[in-house]
XYZ file of C-alpha atoms in Angstrom:
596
model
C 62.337 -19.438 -7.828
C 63.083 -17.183 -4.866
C 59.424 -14.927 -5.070
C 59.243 -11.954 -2.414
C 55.688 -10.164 -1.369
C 57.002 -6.768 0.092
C 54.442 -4.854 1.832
C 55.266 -1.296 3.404
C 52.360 -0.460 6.587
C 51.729 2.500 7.845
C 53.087 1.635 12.027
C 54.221 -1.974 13.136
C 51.150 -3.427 14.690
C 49.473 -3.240 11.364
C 49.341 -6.639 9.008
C 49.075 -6.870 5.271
C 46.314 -9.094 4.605
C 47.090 -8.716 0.672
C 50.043 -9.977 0.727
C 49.356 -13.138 3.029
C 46.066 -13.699 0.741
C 48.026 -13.694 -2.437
C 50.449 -16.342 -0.880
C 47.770 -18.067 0.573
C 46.182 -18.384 -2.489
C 48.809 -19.638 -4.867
C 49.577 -22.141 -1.829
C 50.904 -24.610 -4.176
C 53.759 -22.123 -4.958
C 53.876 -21.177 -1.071
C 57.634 -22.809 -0.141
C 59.039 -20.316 -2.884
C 57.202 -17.214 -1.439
C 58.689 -15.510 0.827
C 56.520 -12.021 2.813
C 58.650 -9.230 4.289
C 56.797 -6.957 6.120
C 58.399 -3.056 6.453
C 56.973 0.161 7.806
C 56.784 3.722 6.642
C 59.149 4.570 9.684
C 61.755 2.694 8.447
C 64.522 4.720 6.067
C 64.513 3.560 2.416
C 67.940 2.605 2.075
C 66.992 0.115 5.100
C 64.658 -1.721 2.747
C 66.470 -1.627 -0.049
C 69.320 -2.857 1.266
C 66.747 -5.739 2.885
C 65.536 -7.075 -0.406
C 68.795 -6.896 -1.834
C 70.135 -9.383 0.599
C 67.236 -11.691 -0.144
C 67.967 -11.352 -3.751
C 64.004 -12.199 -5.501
C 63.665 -13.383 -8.851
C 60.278 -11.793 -8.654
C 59.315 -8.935 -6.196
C 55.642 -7.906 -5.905
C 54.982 -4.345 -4.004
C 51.393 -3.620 -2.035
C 50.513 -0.122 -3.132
C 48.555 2.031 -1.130
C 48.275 5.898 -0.338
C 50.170 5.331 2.886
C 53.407 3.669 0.917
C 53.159 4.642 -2.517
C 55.991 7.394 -2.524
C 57.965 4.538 -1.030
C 57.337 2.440 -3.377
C 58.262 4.625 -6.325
C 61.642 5.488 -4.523
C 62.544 1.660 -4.143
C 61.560 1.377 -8.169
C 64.168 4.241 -9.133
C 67.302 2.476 -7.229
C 66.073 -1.628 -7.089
C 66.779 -2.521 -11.342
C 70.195 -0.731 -10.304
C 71.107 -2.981 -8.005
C 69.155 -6.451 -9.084
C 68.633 -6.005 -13.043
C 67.324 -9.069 -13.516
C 64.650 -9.348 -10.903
C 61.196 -8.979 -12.329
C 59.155 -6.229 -10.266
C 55.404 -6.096 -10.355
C 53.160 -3.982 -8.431
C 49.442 -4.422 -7.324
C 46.560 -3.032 -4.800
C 44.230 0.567 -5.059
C 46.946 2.708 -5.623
C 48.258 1.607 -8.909
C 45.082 -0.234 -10.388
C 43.597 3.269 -12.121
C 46.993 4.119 -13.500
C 48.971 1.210 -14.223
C 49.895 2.379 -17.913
C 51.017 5.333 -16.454
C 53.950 3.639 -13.667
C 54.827 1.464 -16.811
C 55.860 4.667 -18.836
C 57.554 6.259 -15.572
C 59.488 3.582 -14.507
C 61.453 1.582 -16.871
C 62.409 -1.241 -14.414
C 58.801 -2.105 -13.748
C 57.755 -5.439 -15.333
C 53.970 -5.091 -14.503
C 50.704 -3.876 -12.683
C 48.384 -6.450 -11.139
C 45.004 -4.153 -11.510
C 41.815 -4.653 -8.947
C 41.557 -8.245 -7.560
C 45.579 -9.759 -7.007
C 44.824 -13.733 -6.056
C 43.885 -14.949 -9.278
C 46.136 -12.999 -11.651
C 49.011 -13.663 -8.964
C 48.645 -17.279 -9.035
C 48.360 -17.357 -12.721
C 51.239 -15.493 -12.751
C 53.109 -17.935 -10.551
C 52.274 -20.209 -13.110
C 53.827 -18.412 -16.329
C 57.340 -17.968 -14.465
C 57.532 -21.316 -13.515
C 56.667 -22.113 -16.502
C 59.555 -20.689 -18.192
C 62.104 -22.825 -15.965
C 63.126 -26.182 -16.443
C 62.293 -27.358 -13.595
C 58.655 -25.906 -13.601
C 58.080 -27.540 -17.328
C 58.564 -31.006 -15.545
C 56.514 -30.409 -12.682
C 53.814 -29.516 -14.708
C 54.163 -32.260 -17.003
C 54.352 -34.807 -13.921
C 50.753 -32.831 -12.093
C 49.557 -32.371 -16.021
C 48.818 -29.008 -15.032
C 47.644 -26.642 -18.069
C 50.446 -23.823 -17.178
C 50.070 -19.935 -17.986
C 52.580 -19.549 -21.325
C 52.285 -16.200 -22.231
C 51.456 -12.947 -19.949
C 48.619 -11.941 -22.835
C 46.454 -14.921 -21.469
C 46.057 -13.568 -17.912
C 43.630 -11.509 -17.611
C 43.533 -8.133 -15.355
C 47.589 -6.921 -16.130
C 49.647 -4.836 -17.569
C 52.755 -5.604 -18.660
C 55.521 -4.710 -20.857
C 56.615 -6.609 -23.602
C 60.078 -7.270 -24.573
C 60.052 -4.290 -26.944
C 59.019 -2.077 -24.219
C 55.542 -1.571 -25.552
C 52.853 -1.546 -22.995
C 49.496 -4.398 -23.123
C 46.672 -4.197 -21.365
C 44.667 -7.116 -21.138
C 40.618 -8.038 -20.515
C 39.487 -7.346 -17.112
C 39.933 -10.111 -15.004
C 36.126 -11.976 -13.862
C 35.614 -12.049 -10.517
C 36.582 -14.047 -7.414
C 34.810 -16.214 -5.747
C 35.846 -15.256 -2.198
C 35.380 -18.236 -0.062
C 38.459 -19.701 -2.496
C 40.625 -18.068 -0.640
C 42.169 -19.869 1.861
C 42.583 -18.394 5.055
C 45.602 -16.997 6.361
C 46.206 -16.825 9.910
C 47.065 -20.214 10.994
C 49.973 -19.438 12.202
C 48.722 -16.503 14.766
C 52.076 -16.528 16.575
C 53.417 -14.673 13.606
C 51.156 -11.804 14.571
C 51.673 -11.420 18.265
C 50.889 -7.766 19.064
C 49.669 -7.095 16.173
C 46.324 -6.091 14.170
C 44.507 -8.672 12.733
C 42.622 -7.534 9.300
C 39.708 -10.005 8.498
C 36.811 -9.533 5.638
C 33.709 -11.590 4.805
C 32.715 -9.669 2.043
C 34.217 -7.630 -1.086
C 32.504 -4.699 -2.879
C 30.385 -1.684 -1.691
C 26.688 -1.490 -2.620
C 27.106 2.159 -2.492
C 28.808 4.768 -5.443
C 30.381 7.740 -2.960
C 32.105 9.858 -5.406
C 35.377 9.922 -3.252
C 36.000 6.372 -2.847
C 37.344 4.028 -4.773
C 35.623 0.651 -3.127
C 32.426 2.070 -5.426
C 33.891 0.941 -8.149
C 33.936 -2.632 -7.167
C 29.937 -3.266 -7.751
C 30.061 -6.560 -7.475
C 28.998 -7.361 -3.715
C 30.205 -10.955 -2.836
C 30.076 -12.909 0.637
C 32.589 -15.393 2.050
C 31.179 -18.633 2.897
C 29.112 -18.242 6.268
C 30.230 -22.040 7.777
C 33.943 -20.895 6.894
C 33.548 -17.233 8.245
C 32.516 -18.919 11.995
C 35.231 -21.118 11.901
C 37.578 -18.585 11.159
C 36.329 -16.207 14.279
C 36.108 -19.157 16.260
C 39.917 -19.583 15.621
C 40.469 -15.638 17.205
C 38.295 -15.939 19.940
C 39.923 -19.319 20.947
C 43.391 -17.961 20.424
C 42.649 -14.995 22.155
C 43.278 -12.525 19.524
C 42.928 -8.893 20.935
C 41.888 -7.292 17.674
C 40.260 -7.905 14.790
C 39.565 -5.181 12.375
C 36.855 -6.444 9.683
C 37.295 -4.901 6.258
C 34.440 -5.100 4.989
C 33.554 -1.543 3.460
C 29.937 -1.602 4.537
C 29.498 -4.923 6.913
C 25.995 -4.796 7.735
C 24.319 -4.254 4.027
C 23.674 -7.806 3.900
C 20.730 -8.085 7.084
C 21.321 -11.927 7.329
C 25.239 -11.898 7.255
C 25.560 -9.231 9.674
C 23.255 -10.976 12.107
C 24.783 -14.506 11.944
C 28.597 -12.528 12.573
C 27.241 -10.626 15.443
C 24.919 -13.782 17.101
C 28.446 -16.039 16.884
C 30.736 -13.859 18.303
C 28.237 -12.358 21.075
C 27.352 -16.680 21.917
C 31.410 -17.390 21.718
C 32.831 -14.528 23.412
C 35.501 -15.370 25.624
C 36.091 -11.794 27.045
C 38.902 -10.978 25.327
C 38.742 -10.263 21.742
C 37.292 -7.203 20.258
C 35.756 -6.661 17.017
C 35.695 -3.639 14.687
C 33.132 -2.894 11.852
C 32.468 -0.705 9.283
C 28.877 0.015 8.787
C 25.918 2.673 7.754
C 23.997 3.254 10.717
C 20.677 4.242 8.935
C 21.054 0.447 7.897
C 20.959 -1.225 10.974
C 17.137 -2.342 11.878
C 15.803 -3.225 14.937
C 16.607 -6.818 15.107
C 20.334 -5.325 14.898
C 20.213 -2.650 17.537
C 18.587 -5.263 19.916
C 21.497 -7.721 19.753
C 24.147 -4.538 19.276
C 22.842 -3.308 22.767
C 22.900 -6.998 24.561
C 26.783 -7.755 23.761
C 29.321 -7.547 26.359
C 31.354 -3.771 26.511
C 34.124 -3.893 24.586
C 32.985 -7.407 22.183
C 32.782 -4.730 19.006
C 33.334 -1.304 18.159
C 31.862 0.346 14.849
C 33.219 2.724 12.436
C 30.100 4.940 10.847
C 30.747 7.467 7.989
C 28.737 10.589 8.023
C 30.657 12.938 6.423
C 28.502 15.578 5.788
C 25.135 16.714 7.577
C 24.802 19.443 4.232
C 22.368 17.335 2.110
C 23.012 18.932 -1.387
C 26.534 17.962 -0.443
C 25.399 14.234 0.341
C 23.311 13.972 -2.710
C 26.268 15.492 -5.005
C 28.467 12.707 -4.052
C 26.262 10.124 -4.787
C 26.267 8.699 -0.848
C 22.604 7.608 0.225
C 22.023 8.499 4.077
C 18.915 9.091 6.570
C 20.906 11.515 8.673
C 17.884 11.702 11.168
C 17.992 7.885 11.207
C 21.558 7.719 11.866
C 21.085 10.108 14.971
C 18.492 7.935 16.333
C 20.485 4.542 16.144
C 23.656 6.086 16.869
C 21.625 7.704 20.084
C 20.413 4.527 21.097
C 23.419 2.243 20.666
C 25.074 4.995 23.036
C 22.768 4.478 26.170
C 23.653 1.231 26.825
C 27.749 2.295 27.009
C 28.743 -0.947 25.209
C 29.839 -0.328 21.836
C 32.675 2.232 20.952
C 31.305 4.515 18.124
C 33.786 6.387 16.176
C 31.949 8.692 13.457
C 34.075 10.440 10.434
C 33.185 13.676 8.719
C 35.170 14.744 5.852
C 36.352 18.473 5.046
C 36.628 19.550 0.765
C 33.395 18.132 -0.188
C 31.406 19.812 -2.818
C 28.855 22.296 -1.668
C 30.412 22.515 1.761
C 31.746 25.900 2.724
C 33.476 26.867 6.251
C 30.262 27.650 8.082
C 28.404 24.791 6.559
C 31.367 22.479 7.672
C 30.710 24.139 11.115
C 26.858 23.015 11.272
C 27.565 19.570 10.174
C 30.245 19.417 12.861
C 27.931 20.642 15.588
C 25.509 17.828 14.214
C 27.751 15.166 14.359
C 29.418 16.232 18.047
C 25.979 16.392 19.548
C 25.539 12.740 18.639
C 28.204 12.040 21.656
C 30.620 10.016 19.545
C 33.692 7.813 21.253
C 35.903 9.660 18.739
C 34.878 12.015 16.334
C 37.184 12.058 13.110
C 37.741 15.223 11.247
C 39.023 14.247 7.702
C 40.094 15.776 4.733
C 38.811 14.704 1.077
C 41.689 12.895 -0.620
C 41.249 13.435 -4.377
C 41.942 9.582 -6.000
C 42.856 8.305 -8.524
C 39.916 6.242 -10.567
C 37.788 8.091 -8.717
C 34.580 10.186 -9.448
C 35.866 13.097 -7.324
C 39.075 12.785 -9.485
C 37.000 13.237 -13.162
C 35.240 16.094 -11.195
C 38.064 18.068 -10.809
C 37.968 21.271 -12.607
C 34.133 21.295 -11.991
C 34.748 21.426 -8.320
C 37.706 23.699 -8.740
C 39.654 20.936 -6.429
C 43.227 21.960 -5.790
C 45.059 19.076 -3.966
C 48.634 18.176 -3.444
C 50.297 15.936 -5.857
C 52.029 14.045 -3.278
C 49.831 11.208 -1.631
C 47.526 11.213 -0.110
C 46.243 13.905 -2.557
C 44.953 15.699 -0.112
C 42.809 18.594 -0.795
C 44.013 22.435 -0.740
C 40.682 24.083 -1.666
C 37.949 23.918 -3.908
C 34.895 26.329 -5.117
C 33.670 26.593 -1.781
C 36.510 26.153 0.782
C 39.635 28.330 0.061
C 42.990 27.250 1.037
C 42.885 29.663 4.253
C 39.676 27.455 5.579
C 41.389 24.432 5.002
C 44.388 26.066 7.602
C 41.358 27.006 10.294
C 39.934 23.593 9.928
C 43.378 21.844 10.426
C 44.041 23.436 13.562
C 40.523 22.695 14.828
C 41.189 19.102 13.886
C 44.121 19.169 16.055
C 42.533 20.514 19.131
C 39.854 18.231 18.305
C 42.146 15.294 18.784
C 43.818 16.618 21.812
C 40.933 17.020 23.609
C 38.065 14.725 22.415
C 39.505 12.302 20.851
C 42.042 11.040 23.627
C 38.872 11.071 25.918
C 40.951 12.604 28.521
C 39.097 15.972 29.105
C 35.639 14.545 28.562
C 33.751 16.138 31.525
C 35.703 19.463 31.104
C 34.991 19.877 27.854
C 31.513 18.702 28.218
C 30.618 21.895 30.323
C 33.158 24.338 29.121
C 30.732 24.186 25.869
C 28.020 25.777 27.757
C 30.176 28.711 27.253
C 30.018 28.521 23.601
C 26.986 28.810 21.054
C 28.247 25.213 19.609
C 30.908 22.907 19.694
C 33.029 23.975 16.832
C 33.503 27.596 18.101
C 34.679 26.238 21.371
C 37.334 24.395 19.807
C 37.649 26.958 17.271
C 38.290 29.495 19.665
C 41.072 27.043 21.256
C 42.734 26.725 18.054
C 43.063 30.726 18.103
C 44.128 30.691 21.868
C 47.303 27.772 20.434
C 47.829 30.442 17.801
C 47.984 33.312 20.017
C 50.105 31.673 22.134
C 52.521 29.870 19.850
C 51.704 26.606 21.201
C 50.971 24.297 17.967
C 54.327 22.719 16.414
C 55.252 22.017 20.218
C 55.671 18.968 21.793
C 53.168 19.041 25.391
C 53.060 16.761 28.276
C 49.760 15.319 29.064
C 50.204 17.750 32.095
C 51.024 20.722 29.782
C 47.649 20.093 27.670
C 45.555 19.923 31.137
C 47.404 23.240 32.278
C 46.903 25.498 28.812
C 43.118 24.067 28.888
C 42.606 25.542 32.331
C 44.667 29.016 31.356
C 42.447 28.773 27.977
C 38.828 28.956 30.254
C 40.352 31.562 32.495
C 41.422 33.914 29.530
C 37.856 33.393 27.765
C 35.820 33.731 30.320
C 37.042 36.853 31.606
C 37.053 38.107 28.090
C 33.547 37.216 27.373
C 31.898 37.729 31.170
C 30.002 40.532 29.934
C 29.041 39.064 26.588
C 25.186 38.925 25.570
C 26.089 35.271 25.080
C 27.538 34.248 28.185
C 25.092 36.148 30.775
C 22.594 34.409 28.447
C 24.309 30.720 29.181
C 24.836 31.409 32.831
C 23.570 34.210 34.145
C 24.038 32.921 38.144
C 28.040 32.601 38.026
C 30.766 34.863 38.139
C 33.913 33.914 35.974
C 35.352 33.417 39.390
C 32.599 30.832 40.788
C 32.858 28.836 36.718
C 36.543 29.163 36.890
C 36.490 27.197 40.349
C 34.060 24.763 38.846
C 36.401 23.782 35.646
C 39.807 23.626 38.278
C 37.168 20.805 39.686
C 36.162 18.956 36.383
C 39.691 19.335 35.409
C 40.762 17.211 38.615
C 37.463 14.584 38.013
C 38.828 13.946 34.309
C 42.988 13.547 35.735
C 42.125 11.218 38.118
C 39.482 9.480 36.301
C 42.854 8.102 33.922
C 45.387 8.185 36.373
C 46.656 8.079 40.409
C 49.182 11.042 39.979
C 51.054 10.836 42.972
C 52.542 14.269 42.424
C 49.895 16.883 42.396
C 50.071 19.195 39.404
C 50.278 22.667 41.239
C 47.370 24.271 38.422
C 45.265 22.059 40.010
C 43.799 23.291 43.542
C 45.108 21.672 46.875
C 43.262 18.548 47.683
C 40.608 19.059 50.228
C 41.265 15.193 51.699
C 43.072 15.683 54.736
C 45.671 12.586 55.452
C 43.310 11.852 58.633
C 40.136 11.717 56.684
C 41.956 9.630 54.125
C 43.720 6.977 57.036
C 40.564 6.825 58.004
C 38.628 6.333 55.451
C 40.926 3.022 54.343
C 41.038 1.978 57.710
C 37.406 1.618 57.750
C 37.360 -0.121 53.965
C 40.373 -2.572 55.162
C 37.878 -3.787 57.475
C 34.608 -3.529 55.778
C 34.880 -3.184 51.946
C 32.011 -1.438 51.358
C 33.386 0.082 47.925
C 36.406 -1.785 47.140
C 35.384 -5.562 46.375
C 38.010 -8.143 45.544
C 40.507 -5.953 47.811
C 40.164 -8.593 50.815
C 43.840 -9.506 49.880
C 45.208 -6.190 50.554
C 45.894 -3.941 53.445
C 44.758 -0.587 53.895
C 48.553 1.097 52.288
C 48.266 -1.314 49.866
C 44.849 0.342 49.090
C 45.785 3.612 49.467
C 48.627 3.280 46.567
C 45.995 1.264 44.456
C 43.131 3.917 44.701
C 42.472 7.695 45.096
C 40.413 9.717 46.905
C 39.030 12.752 46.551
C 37.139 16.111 47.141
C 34.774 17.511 44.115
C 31.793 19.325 44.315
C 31.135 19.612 48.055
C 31.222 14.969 47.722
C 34.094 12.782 48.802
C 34.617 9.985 45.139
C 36.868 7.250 45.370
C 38.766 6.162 42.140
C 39.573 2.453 41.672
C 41.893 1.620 39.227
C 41.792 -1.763 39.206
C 38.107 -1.125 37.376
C 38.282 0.164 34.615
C 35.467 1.306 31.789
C 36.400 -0.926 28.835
C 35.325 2.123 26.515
C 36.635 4.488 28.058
C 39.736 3.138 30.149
C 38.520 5.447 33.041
C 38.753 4.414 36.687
C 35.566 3.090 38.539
C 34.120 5.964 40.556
C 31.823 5.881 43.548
C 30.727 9.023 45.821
C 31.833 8.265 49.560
C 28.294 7.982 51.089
């Protein structure tokens, strides 16, 4: 049998690990499966015309928000042009409403619902079963084969008639069974790796669909330190655990983190999902000893509104999180990316706007502004006309408004999310933005009131340079604080400094954060002249060629060399040199050092 595991991803570098599992777990059936691997970039007719040429008997999609309409295009035109292949579907997006795709589309033989290895390999078993040549291998292996669909639990199917069955939910796996996928790593050069050591959620969010899994299971310990060892030796640069809550097991968490901090080669980073109010000391302690760079975490807040928190079921010590996530920071060795999500029950614009504040003053590496997507299977879902949730009924089913946060919100808060990405997120405006707040009574107005200055300006919906973003942020704090230099506020936040003297200050963090990411060799001309004369800088590399006070592990290069490797420069009344050679593994910014 010719069996094909298509899986659509969301950008290239990303992996399937469904797919690959499945296969991996019905290895015995592995030289007949075949994994083709397209992207949501790609046109349809591209794909289509793909699995056509490699013509499967069976064809099993990988459904997920990101792919879903793709799938359902490629399930209208595939029966018309291979009629006989049998197409069955499986993963989050289909499990909650498999009777449902059965009804809409005729050519669909089944749903694998929930977990796919076991009812995958079983049903492996019932097609090969139905071939000659399966019959006598199973006879020679005396194999008990799969005969009918009805005995394998956790489908749906349709039956010859075209009536739709259901069967028993299927028990569940035992996860160190499955074997692991990634021996041959070549097949993912520059790619992401996707790795879990544990299935379920111990918590019941309202809005996510991993809640419904309650039954918490680990992968074998032994097998899980083999299987890093086998990315740190190989050099992998990513791996992205996921687990949906990696450290709510104390003792698993721990041995993970001890092996990879006591086998760390320097290259390979590792990303985790976890709750921050879980993490106890032991934890911290080893999380702040690790080299920068050996893991980044992923920690959902969501909301700071606690009658929001407690309506969708999430348990969270929000002053706990602060403290850990406060702590973890001083060391600058772990990348912490927190997530707050707008459409939640109970949370209107302006409590949206203290939550934000919250969550910003906790100094995240990347702060993620989300939207609630309204699943399917979900509790948020049953909630519906409770909440008065309006949401799109394309995926990702994202929300429109609700009871609290009308449709014209959900516009502001878009546009804030944009400006949020622009100019936190890419880390490339840090110390600008870090003092142009001073201006503002919080964080969310500043970049509230730079979503109104785009809109003013007809700026969003327009491609910018990097350049072009540094430029409209420096015309943004001109405009503003002229506006607002007589402002209770502002003579209240700065009572010493004209708009002039703060304008002159932000042309001068503006510079800092451009050269702290890159030697521009031609000088944008928003920015002010450089105050480095060329004798002052000849003679400050003459004097480095010969005594490398700043620049170690330059003893190789002349002073030119130097000059095109490095930058220097005048801020703040101090001469700073910028070595890009050094570089903050968090951050990617240049080393800095003041010129003594």
């Amino acid at each position: 049998m010719n069996i094909l595991l298509a899986a659509i991803n969301a950008k290239y570098i990303h992996s399937n690990l469904a797919v690959y599992s499945l296969r991996a777990y019905a290895c015995q059936y592995k030289e007949e499966i075949r994994i083709a691997e397209y992207t949501i970039n790609q046109p349809v007719d591209e794909i289509l015309m793909d699995i056509y040429t490699r013509q499967p008997d069976i064809l099993c999609f990988s459904c997920y928000l990101w792919n879903i309409s793709y799938v359902e295009q490629l399930l209208m035109e595939i029966p018309k042009i291979l009629p006989e292949t049998k197409i069955w579907l499986g993963g989050p997006e289909v499990s909650y409403n498999a009777g449902e795709m059965l009804e809409e589309y005729p050519g669909l033989s089944g749903v694998i619902c929930g977990e796919g290895e076991g009812a995958f390999l079983e049903l492996m078993d019932y097609y090969h079963a139905g071939t000659a040549a399966g019959r006598e291998e199973a006879d020679y292996f005396r194999r008990v084969s799969v005969t009918a669909l009805s005995e394998i639990r956790g489908i749906v199917y349709r039956n010859s008639n075209g009536s739709i069955t259901q069967t028993l939910p299927r028990p569940i796996l035992d996860l160190s069974t499955v074997p692991f996928v990634y021996e041959h790593i070549e097949n993912f050069q520059n790619r992401i790796i996707y790795y879990e050591s544990s299935r379920g959620c111990p918590f019941s969010c309202s809005y996510c669909l991993s809640s419904i899994d309650k039954c918490l299971r680990f992968r074998d310990l032994d097998l899980v330190k083999r299987e890093l060892q086998f990315f740190i030796d190989h050099e992998v640069p990513q791996v992205k655990f996921v687990d949906r809550t990696f450290n709510c097991r104390h003792d698993h968490a721990m041995a993970v983190w001890q092996y990879i901090k006591d086998h760390d080669r320097g290259r390979t980073n590792f990303h985790f999902e976890i709750a921050a109010d879980l993490l106890n000391e032991e934890e911290i302690t080893l999380i702040r000893s690790m080299r920068p760079g050996l893991i980044q975490l992923e920690i959902g807040i969501q909301s700071a509104n606690s009658r929001t928190i407690c309506e969708i079921r999430r348990k969270m010590d929000l002053d706990k999180v602060e403290i850990t996530v406060s702590r973890l920071r001083e060391k600058r060795n772990v990348h912490q990316h927190l997530d707050l999500i707008a459409g939640l029950p109970y949370e209107d614009y302006n409590s949206f706007r203290k939550s934000f504040d919250r969550v910003y003053a906790m100094k995240p590496d990347q702060l993620q502004l989300g939207f609630l997507k309204v699943l399917k299977g979900s509790l948020m879902h049953e909630k519906t006309e409770e909440y008065k949730l309006v949401y799109q009924n394309r995926p990702p089913y994202e929300v429109l408004s609700t009871k609290w946060l009308p449709y014209a919100d959900v516009i502001r808060l878009k546009k804030i999310e944009e400006m949020v990405e622009v100019y936190y997120n890419s880390g490339q405006f840090r110390n600008t933005m870090e003092h142009a707040e001073k201006e503002f009574p919080g964080a969310f107005a500043m970049y509230s009131a730079l979503a109104d200055y785009y809109e003013r300006h007809d700026l969003f919906r327009v491609s910018h340079s990097r350049m072009a973003r540094y430029e409209i942020l420096l015309r943004f704090l001109q405009e503003y604080t002229e506006m607002h230099s007589d402002s209770p506020e502002s003579r209240w936040r700065n009572t010493a400094e004209s708009p002039e003297c703060r304008m002159t200050e932000y042309a001068e963090w503006l510079t800092l954060d451009l050269y702290l990411r890159d030697n521009v060799r031609n000088r944008p001309q928003f920015l002010p002249e450089s105050r480095v004369s060329s004798d002052e800088a000849a003679a400050f590399y003459k004097t480095e060629e010969q005594e490398h006070r700043y620049l170690k592990g330059y003893e190789g290069y002349d002073r030119r060399q130097m000059r095109k490797m490095t930058h220097v420069e005048r801020l703040f009344g101090s001469l700073f040199l910028f070595d890009y050679r050094d570089r903050d593994p968090l951050s990617g910014d240049a080393k800095i050092y003041r010129v003594e």
